[in-house]
mmCIF file with all atom_site columns, C-alpha atoms in Angstrom:
data_model
loop_
_atom_site.group_PDB
_atom_site.id
_atom_site.type_symbol
_atom_site.label_atom_id
_atom_site.label_alt_id
_atom_site.label_comp_id
_atom_site.label_asym_id
_atom_site.label_entity_id
_atom_site.label_seq_id
_atom_site.pdbx_PDB_ins_code
_atom_site.Cartn_x
_atom_site.Cartn_y
_atom_site.Cartn_z
_atom_site.occupancy
_atom_site.B_iso_or_equiv
_atom_site.pdbx_formal_charge
_atom_site.auth_seq_id
_atom_site.auth_comp_id
_atom_site.auth_asym_id
_atom_site.auth_atom_id
_atom_site.pdbx_PDB_model_num
ATOM 1  C CA . UNK A 1 1  ? 0.049   -0.052 0.103   1.00 61.00 ? 17 UNK A CA 1
ATOM 2  C CA . UNK A 1 2  ? 0.868   3.762  -0.820  1.00 68.00 ? 18 UNK A CA 1
ATOM 3  C CA . UNK A 1 3  ? -0.007  6.947  -0.014  1.00 76.00 ? 19 UNK A CA 1
ATOM 4  C CA . UNK A 1 4  ? -0.554  8.898  -2.872  1.00 80.00 ? 20 UNK A CA 1
ATOM 5  C CA . UNK A 1 5  ? 1.029   12.818 -2.910  1.00 84.00 ? 21 UNK A CA 1
ATOM 6  C CA . UNK A 1 6  ? 0.993   15.330 -5.057  1.00 85.00 ? 22 UNK A CA 1
ATOM 7  C CA . UNK A 1 7  ? 2.751   19.408 -4.762  1.00 88.00 ? 23 UNK A CA 1
ATOM 8  C CA . UNK A 1 8  ? 3.187   22.188 -6.914  1.00 89.00 ? 24 UNK A CA 1
ATOM 9  C CA . UNK A 1 9  ? 6.490   24.422 -7.388  1.00 92.00 ? 25 UNK A CA 1
ATOM 10 C CA . UNK A 1 10 ? 7.055   28.099 -8.794  1.00 93.00 ? 26 UNK A CA 1
ATOM 11 C CA . UNK A 1 11 ? 9.414   28.996 -10.393 1.00 95.00 ? 27 UNK A CA 1
ATOM 12 C CA . UNK A 1 12 ? 11.155  32.947 -12.661 1.00 94.00 ? 28 UNK A CA 1
ATOM 13 C CA . UNK A 1 13 ? 12.669  33.008 -16.164 1.00 94.00 ? 29 UNK A CA 1
ATOM 14 C CA . UNK A 1 14 ? 16.207  32.040 -14.387 1.00 96.00 ? 30 UNK A CA 1
ATOM 15 C CA . UNK A 1 15 ? 14.630  28.714 -12.363 1.00 94.00 ? 31 UNK A CA 1
ATOM 16 C CA . UNK A 1 16 ? 14.782  30.016 -9.447  1.00 96.00 ? 32 UNK A CA 1
ATOM 17 C CA . UNK A 1 17 ? 12.742  28.810 -6.820  1.00 95.00 ? 33 UNK A CA 1
ATOM 18 C CA . UNK A 1 18 ? 9.488   31.474 -5.940  1.00 93.00 ? 34 UNK A CA 1
ATOM 19 C CA . UNK A 1 19 ? 7.091   28.778 -4.161  1.00 92.00 ? 35 UNK A CA 1
ATOM 20 C CA . UNK A 1 20 ? 6.695   25.685 -3.147  1.00 91.00 ? 36 UNK A CA 1
ATOM 21 C CA . UNK A 1 21 ? 2.845   24.392 -2.216  1.00 88.00 ? 37 UNK A CA 1
ATOM 22 C CA . UNK A 1 22 ? 1.601   22.215 0.253   1.00 88.00 ? 38 UNK A CA 1
ATOM 23 C CA . UNK A 1 23 ? 2.220   18.624 -0.321  1.00 87.00 ? 39 UNK A CA 1
ATOM 24 C CA . UNK A 1 24 ? -1.761  17.211 -0.251  1.00 83.00 ? 40 UNK A CA 1
ATOM 25 C CA . UNK A 1 25 ? -1.683  13.496 0.540   1.00 82.00 ? 41 UNK A CA 1
ATOM 26 C CA . UNK A 1 26 ? -4.457  10.595 0.573   1.00 77.00 ? 42 UNK A CA 1
ATOM 27 C CA . UNK A 1 27 ? -5.530  7.362  1.306   1.00 76.00 ? 43 UNK A CA 1
ATOM 28 C CA . UNK A 1 28 ? -8.697  8.235  -0.584  1.00 75.00 ? 44 UNK A CA 1
ATOM 29 C CA . UNK A 1 29 ? -9.724  6.237  -3.790  1.00 74.00 ? 45 UNK A CA 1
ATOM 30 C CA . UNK A 1 30 ? -10.554 9.216  -5.793  1.00 74.00 ? 46 UNK A CA 1
ATOM 31 C CA . UNK A 1 31 ? -9.547  13.387 -5.182  1.00 73.00 ? 47 UNK A CA 1
ATOM 32 C CA . UNK A 1 32 ? -11.060 16.388 -6.019  1.00 72.00 ? 48 UNK A CA 1
ATOM 33 C CA . UNK A 1 33 ? -9.354  19.317 -5.554  1.00 69.00 ? 49 UNK A CA 1
ATOM 34 C CA . UNK A 1 34 ? -10.476 22.729 -6.940  1.00 65.00 ? 50 UNK A CA 1
ATOM 35 C CA . UNK A 1 35 ? -9.199  25.107 -5.903  1.00 71.00 ? 51 UNK A CA 1
ATOM 36 C CA . UNK A 1 36 ? -8.116  29.164 -7.319  1.00 72.00 ? 52 UNK A CA 1
ATOM 37 C CA . UNK A 1 37 ? -5.231  31.301 -5.720  1.00 74.00 ? 53 UNK A CA 1
ATOM 38 C CA . UNK A 1 38 ? -3.176  33.892 -7.495  1.00 75.00 ? 54 UNK A CA 1
ATOM 39 C CA . UNK A 1 39 ? 0.725   32.926 -8.386  1.00 80.00 ? 55 UNK A CA 1
ATOM 40 C CA . UNK A 1 40 ? 3.314   35.347 -8.896  1.00 81.00 ? 56 UNK A CA 1
ATOM 41 C CA . UNK A 1 41 ? 3.569   37.621 -11.269 1.00 85.00 ? 57 UNK A CA 1
ATOM 42 C CA . UNK A 1 42 ? 7.271   36.624 -12.339 1.00 89.00 ? 58 UNK A CA 1
ATOM 43 C CA . UNK A 1 43 ? 6.139   32.845 -12.398 1.00 90.00 ? 59 UNK A CA 1
ATOM 44 C CA . UNK A 1 44 ? 7.554   31.863 -15.596 1.00 91.00 ? 60 UNK A CA 1
ATOM 45 C CA . UNK A 1 45 ? 7.441   27.101 -14.689 1.00 90.00 ? 61 UNK A CA 1
ATOM 46 C CA . UNK A 1 46 ? 5.124   25.310 -12.778 1.00 91.00 ? 62 UNK A CA 1
ATOM 47 C CA . UNK A 1 47 ? 6.765   22.136 -11.717 1.00 92.00 ? 63 UNK A CA 1
ATOM 48 C CA . UNK A 1 48 ? 3.311   19.328 -10.694 1.00 87.00 ? 64 UNK A CA 1
ATOM 49 C CA . UNK A 1 49 ? 5.295   16.945 -8.224  1.00 86.00 ? 65 UNK A CA 1
ATOM 50 C CA . UNK A 1 50 ? 3.526   13.478 -8.116  1.00 84.00 ? 66 UNK A CA 1
ATOM 51 C CA . UNK A 1 51 ? 4.636   11.078 -5.500  1.00 82.00 ? 67 UNK A CA 1
ATOM 52 C CA . UNK A 1 52 ? 4.083   7.914  -3.342  1.00 77.00 ? 68 UNK A CA 1
ATOM 53 C CA . UNK A 1 53 ? 5.221   6.635  -0.162  1.00 75.00 ? 69 UNK A CA 1
ATOM 54 C CA . UNK A 1 54 ? 5.418   2.601  0.018   1.00 73.00 ? 70 UNK A CA 1
ATOM 55 C CA . UNK A 1 55 ? 3.767   1.731  4.134   1.00 71.00 ? 71 UNK A CA 1
ATOM 56 C CA . UNK A 1 56 ? 4.238   -1.501 3.357   1.00 72.00 ? 72 UNK A CA 1
ATOM 57 C CA . UNK A 1 57 ? 4.766   -4.127 0.736   1.00 72.00 ? 73 UNK A CA 1
ATOM 58 C CA . UNK A 1 58 ? 7.088   -4.635 -1.990  1.00 72.00 ? 74 UNK A CA 1
ATOM 59 C CA . UNK A 1 59 ? 6.295   -1.926 -4.816  1.00 66.00 ? 75 UNK A CA 1
ATOM 60 C CA . UNK A 1 60 ? 5.907   1.925  -4.666  1.00 60.00 ? 76 UNK A CA 1
ATOM 61 C CA . UNK A 1 61 ? 3.877   2.078  -7.394  1.00 64.00 ? 77 UNK A CA 1
ATOM 62 C CA . UNK A 1 62 ? 0.255   4.889  -8.174  1.00 65.00 ? 78 UNK A CA 1
ATOM 63 C CA . UNK A 1 63 ? -1.356  5.900  -10.209 1.00 67.00 ? 79 UNK A CA 1
ATOM 64 C CA . UNK A 1 64 ? -2.952  9.026  -11.207 1.00 71.00 ? 80 UNK A CA 1
ATOM 65 C CA . UNK A 1 65 ? -6.102  9.333  -13.909 1.00 72.00 ? 81 UNK A CA 1
ATOM 66 C CA . UNK A 1 66 ? -6.752  12.674 -15.444 1.00 74.00 ? 82 UNK A CA 1
ATOM 67 C CA . UNK A 1 67 ? -4.941  14.843 -13.078 1.00 76.00 ? 83 UNK A CA 1
ATOM 68 C CA . UNK A 1 68 ? -5.014  18.182 -14.779 1.00 78.00 ? 84 UNK A CA 1
ATOM 69 C CA . UNK A 1 69 ? -3.585  21.375 -13.641 1.00 80.00 ? 85 UNK A CA 1
ATOM 70 C CA . UNK A 1 70 ? -5.549  24.525 -15.353 1.00 78.00 ? 86 UNK A CA 1
ATOM 71 C CA . UNK A 1 71 ? -3.613  27.864 -15.491 1.00 77.00 ? 87 UNK A CA 1
ATOM 72 C CA . UNK A 1 72 ? -5.346  31.161 -16.345 1.00 73.00 ? 88 UNK A CA 1
ATOM 73 C CA . UNK A 1 73 ? -3.374  34.354 -17.219 1.00 68.00 ? 89 UNK A CA 1
ATOM 74 C CA . UNK A 1 74 ? -4.734  37.958 -16.536 1.00 64.00 ? 90 UNK A CA 1
#
């Protein structure tokens, strides 16, 4: 069994880190987190990081279906 987690990291044009989100985790078989927030004006790149922590067992496989990040330029 693994614990899935996701997080975001924001970077400027020089790939310097601006901000890191909190890491979101859940043992649920279905996630839905819809939120709105404003990113820093100098955000040029976003890393969408998916992780899994093996709690027990032999594999560390975790799969995400229909995972997306929507950014609106204002």
